[in-house]
Coordinates of C-alpha atoms and ligand atoms in Angstrom, one line a residue:
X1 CA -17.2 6.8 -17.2
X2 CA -15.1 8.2 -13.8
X3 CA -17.1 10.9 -12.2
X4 CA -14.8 13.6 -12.7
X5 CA -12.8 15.9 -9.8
X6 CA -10.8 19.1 -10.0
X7 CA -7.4 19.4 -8.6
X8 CA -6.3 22.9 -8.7
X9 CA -6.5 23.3 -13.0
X10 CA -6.5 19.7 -13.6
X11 CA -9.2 17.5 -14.3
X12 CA -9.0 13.8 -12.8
X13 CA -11.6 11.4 -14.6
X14 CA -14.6 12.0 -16.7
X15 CA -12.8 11.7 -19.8
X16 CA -10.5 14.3 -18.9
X17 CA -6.9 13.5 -20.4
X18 CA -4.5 11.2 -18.0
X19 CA -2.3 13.4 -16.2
X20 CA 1.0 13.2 -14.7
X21 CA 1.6 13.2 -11.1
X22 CA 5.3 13.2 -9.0
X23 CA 6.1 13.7 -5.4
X24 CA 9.1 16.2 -3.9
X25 CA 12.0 13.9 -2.2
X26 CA 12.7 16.8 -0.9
X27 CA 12.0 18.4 3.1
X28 CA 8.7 20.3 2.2
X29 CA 10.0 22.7 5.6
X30 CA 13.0 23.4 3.6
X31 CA 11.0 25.8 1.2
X32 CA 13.7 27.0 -1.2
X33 CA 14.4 23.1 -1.9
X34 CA 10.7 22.5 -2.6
X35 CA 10.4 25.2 -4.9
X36 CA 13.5 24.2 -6.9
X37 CA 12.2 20.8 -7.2
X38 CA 8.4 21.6 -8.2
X39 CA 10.0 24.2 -11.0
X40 CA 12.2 21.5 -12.0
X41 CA 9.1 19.0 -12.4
X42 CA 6.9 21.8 -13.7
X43 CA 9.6 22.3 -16.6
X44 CA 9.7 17.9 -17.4
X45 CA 5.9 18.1 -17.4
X46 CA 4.5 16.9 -14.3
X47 CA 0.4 17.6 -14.3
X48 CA 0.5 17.7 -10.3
X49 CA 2.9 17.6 -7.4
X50 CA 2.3 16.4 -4.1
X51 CA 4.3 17.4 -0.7
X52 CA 4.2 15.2 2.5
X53 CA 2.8 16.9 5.0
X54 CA 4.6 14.9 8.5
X55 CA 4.6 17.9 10.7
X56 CA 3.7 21.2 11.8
X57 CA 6.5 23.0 10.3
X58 CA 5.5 21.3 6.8
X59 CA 2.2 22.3 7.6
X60 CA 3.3 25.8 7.7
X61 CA 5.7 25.6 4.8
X62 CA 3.5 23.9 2.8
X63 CA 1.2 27.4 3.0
X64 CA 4.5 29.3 1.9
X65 CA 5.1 27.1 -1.1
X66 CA 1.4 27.1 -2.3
X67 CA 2.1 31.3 -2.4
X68 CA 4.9 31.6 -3.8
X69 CA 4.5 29.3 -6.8
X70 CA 1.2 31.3 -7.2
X71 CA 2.9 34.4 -7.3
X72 CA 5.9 32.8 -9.9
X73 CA 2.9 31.0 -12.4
X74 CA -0.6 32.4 -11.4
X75 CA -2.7 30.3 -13.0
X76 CA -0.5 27.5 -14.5
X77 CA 1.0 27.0 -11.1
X78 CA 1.5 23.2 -10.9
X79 CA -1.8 22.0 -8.1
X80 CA -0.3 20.9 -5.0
X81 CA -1.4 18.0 -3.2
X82 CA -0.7 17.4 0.5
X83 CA 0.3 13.9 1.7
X84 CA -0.7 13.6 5.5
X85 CA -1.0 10.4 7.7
X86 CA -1.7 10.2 11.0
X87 CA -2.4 13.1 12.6
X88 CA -6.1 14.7 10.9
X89 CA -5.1 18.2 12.3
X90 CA -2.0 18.9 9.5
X91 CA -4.5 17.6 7.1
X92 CA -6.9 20.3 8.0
X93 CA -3.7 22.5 8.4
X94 CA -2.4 21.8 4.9
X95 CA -6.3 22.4 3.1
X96 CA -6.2 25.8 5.0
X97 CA -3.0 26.5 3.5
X98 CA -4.5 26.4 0.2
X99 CA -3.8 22.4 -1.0
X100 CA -5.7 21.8 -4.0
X101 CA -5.8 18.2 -3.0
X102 CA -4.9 16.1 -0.2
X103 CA -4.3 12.1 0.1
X104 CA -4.8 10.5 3.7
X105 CA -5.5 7.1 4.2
X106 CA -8.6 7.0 6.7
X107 CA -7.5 3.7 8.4
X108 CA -4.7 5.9 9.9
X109 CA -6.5 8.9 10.6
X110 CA -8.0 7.6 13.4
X111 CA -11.9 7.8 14.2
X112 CA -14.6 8.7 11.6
X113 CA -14.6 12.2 13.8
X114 CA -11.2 13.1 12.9
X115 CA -11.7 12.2 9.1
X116 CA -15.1 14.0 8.9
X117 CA -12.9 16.9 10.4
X118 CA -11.1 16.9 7.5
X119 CA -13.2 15.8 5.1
X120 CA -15.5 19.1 6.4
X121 CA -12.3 21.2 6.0
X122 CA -12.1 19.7 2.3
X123 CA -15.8 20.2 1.9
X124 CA -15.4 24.3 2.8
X125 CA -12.5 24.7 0.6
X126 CA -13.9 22.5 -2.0
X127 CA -10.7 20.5 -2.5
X128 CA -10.9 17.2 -3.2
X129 CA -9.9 13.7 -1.4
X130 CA -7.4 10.8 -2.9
X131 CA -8.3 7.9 -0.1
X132 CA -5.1 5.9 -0.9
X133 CA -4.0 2.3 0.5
X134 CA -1.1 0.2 0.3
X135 CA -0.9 -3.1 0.5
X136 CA 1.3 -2.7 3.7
X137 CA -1.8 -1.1 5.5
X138 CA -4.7 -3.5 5.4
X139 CA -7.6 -3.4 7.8
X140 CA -7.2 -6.5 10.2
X141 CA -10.9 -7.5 9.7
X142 CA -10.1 -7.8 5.2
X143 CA -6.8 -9.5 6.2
X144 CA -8.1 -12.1 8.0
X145 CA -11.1 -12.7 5.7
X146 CA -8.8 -13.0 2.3
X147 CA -6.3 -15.1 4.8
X148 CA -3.5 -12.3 3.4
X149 CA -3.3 -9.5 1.0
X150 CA -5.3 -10.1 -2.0
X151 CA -6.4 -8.2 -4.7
X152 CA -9.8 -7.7 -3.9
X153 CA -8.6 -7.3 -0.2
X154 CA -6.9 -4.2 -1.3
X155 CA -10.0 -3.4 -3.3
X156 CA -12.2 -4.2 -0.7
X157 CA -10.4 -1.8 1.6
X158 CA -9.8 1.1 -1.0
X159 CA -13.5 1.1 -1.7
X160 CA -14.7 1.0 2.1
X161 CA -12.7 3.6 2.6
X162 CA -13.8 5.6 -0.1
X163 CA -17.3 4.8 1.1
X164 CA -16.9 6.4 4.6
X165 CA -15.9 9.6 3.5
X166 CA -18.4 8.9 0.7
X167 CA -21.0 8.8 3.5
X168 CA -19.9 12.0 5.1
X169 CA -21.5 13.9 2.1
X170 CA -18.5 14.4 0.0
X171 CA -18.2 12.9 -3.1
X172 CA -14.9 14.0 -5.0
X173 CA -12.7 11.9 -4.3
X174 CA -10.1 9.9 -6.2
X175 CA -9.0 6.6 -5.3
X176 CA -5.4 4.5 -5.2
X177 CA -4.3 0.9 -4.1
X178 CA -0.9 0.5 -4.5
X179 CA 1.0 -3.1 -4.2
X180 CA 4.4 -3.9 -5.0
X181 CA 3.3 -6.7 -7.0
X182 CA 2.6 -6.3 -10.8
X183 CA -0.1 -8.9 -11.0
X184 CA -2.0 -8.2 -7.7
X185 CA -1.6 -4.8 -8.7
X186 CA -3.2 -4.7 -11.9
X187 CA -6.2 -6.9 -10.4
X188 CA -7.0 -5.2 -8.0
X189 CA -7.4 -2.2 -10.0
X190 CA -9.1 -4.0 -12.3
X191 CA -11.6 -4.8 -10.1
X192 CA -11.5 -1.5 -8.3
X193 CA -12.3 0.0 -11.7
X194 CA -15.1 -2.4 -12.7
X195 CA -17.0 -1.4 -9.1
X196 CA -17.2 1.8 -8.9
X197 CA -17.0 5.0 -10.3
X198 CA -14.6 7.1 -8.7
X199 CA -11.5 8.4 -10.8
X200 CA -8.0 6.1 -10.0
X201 CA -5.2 7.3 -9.0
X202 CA -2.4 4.3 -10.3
X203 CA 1.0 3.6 -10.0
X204 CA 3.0 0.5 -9.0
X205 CA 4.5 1.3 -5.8
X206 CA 8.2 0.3 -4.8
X207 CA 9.1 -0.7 -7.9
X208 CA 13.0 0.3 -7.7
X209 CA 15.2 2.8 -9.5
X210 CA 14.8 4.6 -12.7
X211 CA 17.4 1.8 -14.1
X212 CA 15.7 -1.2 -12.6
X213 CA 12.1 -0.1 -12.1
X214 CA 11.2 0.8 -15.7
X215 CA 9.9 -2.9 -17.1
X216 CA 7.7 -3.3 -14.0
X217 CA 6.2 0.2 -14.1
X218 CA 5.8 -0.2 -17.8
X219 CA 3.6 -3.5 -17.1
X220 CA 2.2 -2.2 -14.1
X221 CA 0.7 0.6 -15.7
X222 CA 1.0 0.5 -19.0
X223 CA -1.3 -2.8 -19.0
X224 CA -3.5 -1.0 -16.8
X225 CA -3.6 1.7 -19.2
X226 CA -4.3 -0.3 -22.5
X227 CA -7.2 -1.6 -20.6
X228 CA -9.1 1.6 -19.7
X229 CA -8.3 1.7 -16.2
X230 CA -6.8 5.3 -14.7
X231 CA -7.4 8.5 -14.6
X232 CA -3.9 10.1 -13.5
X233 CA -0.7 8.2 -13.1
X234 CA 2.5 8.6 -10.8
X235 CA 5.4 6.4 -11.8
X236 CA 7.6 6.0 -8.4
X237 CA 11.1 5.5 -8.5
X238 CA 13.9 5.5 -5.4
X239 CA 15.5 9.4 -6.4
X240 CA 15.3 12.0 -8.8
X241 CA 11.1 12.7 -9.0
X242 CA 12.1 14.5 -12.2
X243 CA 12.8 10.8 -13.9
X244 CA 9.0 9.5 -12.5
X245 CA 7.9 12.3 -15.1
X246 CA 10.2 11.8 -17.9
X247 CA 9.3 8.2 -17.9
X248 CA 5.6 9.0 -17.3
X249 CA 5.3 10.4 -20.4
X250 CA 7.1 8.0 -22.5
X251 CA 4.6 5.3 -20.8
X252 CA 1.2 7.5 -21.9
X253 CA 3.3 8.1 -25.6
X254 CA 3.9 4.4 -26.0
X255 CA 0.1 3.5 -25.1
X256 CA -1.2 6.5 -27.8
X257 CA -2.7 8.7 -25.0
X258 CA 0.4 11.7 -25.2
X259 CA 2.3 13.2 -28.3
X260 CA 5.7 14.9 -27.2
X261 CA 6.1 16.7 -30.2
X262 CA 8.8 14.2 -31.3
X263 CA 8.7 11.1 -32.8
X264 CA 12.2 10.1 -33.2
X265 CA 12.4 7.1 -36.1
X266 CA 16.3 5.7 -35.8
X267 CA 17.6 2.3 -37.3
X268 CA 19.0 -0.5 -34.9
X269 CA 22.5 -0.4 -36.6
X270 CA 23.9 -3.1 -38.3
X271 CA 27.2 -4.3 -39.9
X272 CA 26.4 -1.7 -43.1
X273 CA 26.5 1.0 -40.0
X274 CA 29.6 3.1 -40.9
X275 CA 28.9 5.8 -38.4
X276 CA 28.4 6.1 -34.6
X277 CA 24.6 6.4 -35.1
X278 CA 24.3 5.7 -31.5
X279 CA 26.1 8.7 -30.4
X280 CA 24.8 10.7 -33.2
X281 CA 21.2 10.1 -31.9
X282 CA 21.8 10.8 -28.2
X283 CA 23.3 14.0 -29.1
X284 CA 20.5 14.7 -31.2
X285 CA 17.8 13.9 -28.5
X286 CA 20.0 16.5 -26.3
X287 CA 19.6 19.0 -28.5
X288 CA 15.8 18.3 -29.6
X289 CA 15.0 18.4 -25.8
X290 CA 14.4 22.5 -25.5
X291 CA 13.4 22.9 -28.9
X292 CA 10.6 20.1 -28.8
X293 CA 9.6 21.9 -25.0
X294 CA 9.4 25.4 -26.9
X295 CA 7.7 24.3 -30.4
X296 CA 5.0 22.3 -27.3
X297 CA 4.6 25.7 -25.9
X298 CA 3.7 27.0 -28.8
X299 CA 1.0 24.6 -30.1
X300 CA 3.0 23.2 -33.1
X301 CA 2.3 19.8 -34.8
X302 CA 4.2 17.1 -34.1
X303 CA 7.4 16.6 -35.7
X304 CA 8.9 13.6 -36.8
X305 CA 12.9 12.8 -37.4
X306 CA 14.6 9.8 -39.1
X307 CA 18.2 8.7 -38.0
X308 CA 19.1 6.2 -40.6
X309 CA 22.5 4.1 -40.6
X310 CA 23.0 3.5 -44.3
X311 CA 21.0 3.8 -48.0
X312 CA 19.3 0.4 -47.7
X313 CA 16.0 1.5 -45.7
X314 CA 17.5 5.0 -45.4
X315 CA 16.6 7.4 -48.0
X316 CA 13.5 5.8 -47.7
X317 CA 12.5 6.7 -44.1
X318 CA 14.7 10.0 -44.1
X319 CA 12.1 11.1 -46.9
X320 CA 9.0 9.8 -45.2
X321 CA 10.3 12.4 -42.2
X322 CA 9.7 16.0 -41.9
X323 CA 13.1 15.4 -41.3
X324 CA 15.8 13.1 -41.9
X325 CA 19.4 11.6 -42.6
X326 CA 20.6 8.5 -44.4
X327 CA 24.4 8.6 -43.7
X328 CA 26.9 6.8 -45.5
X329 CA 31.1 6.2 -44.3
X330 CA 31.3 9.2 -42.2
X331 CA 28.5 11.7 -43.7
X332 CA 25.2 12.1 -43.9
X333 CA 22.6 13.4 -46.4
X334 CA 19.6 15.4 -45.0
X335 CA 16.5 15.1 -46.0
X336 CA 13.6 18.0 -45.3
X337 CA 10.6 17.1 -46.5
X338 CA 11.5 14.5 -48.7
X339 CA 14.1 16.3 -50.6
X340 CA 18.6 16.2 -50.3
X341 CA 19.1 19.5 -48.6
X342 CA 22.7 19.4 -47.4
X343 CA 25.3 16.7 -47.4
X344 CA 27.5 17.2 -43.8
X345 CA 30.1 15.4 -42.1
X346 CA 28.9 13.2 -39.6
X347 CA 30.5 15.3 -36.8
X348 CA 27.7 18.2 -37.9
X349 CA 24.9 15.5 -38.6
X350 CA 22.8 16.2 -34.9
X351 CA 23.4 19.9 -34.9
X352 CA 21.9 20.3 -38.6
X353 CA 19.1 18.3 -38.0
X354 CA 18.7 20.7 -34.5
X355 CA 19.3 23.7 -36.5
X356 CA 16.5 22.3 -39.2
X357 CA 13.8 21.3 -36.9
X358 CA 13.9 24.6 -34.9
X359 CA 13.2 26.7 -37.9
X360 CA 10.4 24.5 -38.8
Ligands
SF4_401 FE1 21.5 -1.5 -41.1 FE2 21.0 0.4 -42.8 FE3 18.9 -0.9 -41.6 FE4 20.4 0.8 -40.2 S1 19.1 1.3 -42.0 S2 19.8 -1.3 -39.6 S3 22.4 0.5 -41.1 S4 20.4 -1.8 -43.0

């Protein structure tokens, strides 16, 4: 077991559920931009947000931010984690102006003074640490023993890291390695995981677009994920932060460790298919999307819908469903809980199921 770490109100390790983390793409010194962008993460269900920090004026904004999401959500304000490299005094800065984490690489901090500057600043505040390395930022010394970057250089580095600030009397702190690489990735968590007992921070780092990163972060991860390893994960994708969440959650759903509130059952299609089913079911995700969000809100059960093409294997799962619809050439027949409740066009097939499921 992680030890485990507070990060605003969220947990990180100790058996604590797996949370969601994004970063703003965003200038953190163009405040009303940042504040559009956490709301809009806040509202796809990011756990924690995290700002870089890269100079004074973010420094200063970041203090702005931190009040006024305070003032909008009080306590369910999304924690905000500063990002800062380099320069230990917008670290210090950013922890003053009320960060409920921050990440900082040591390597680039520059001597153990300036890091025990911050990690005292941490210390006062009681926020904690995410030591973080890439594989782009190895220490010299672990490069040239491992002849280039390995796994367990990137291991070996994340955990001396950890270590030092470790040694400064502080002891909550998460940890990340992040590579490019799906395999070297996953060992070196692996073996990151198996030696110590900090929480991990884990994510796949450069892995592309929302379009062409999704296999490798689903690998990356999920693998990493099915084996025990992680304690909060950030999905990155060049853009939108918004779809690092969406697809976040569809990673911990697919590995059992989320429920949306949906589970949407729909056929394949096939040549008995005598509707546009696919259609039909994006429309119907559409309209599910709010209603799922408010029925979550609320604490309801999960819900589960069937979108079936035809009567072969449809009557069947539609009645299975809380919810469900076995069309035929051009209409549908609903099914509520396991009983023909309507017969509708197909045209009116997504909206009645909407309609439906809301009232549920
Ligand atoms: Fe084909 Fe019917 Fe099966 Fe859908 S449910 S794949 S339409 S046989």
């Amino acid at each position: 077991m992680k030890r485990r770490v507070r990060c605003g109100n969220v947990d990180i390790g100790g058996g604590a559920p797996v949370s969601i983390q994004s970063m703003l793409n965003v200038d953190t010194a163009d405040v009303p931009a940042a504040l559009a962008q956490i709301e809009a993460l806040k509202e796809a269900g990011c756990d924690i947000v995290r700002l870089a920090v890269p100079d004074y004026e973010s420094a200063c904004a970041f203090g702005k931010i931190r009040e006024e999401t305070q003032a909008r959500h009080g306590d369910k304000a999304l924690p905000l984690v500063a990002d800062v490299h380099f320069d230990y005094r917008l670290a210090v800065m950013a922890i003053n102006n009320g960060a409920d984490k921050i990440r900082i690489n040591p390597g680039n901090i520059g001597s153990s003074e300036k890091v025990n500057e911050v990690v005292a600043a941490a210390k006062k505040r009681g926020v904690p640490i995410r030591v973080g390395v890439n594989s782009g930022s190895l220490e010299k010394d672990i490069l040239e023993k491992h002849g280039r970057v390995t796994a367990s250089g990137l291991a070996e580095s994340a955990l001396r890291n950890a270590e030092l600030i470790e040694g400064m009397g502080f002891s909550d702190i998460v940890v990340s390695l992040k590579s490019s690489d799906v395999r070297m990735n996953y060992d070196a968590y692996k073996i990151l995981h198996e030696k110590a007992d900090y929480p991990l921070h884990i994510g796949l780092t450069e892995s592309g677009t929302a379009e062409s990163g999704k296999v490798k972060s689903a690998i990356g991860i999920g693998a990493l994920l099915l084996s025990g390893v992680g304690d909060t994960v950030r999905v990155s994708f060049t853009g939108d932060p918004v779809k690092e969440v969406l697809f976040a959650k569809e990673l911990l759903e697919a590995v059992g460790m989320r429920d949306s509130g949906l589970n949407l059952i729909s056929c394949p299609t096939c040549g008995r298919t005598k509707v546009n089913l696919e259609t039909m079911v994006a429309e119907l995700s559409e309209k599910l999307a709010p209603v799922i969000r408010r029925r979550e809100a609320l604490g309801k059960r999960r819900v589960s819908v069937a979108v079936m093409g035809c009567v072969v294997n449809g009557p069947g799962e539609a009645r299975e469903a809380d919810l469900g619809v076995a069309c035929g050439d051009g209409r549908g027949a609903i099914f509520e809980k396991g009983e023909i409740v309507a017969n509708v066009p197909e045209g009116e097939i997504a909206g009645e199921l909407a309609r439906r499921i809301s009232l549920l």
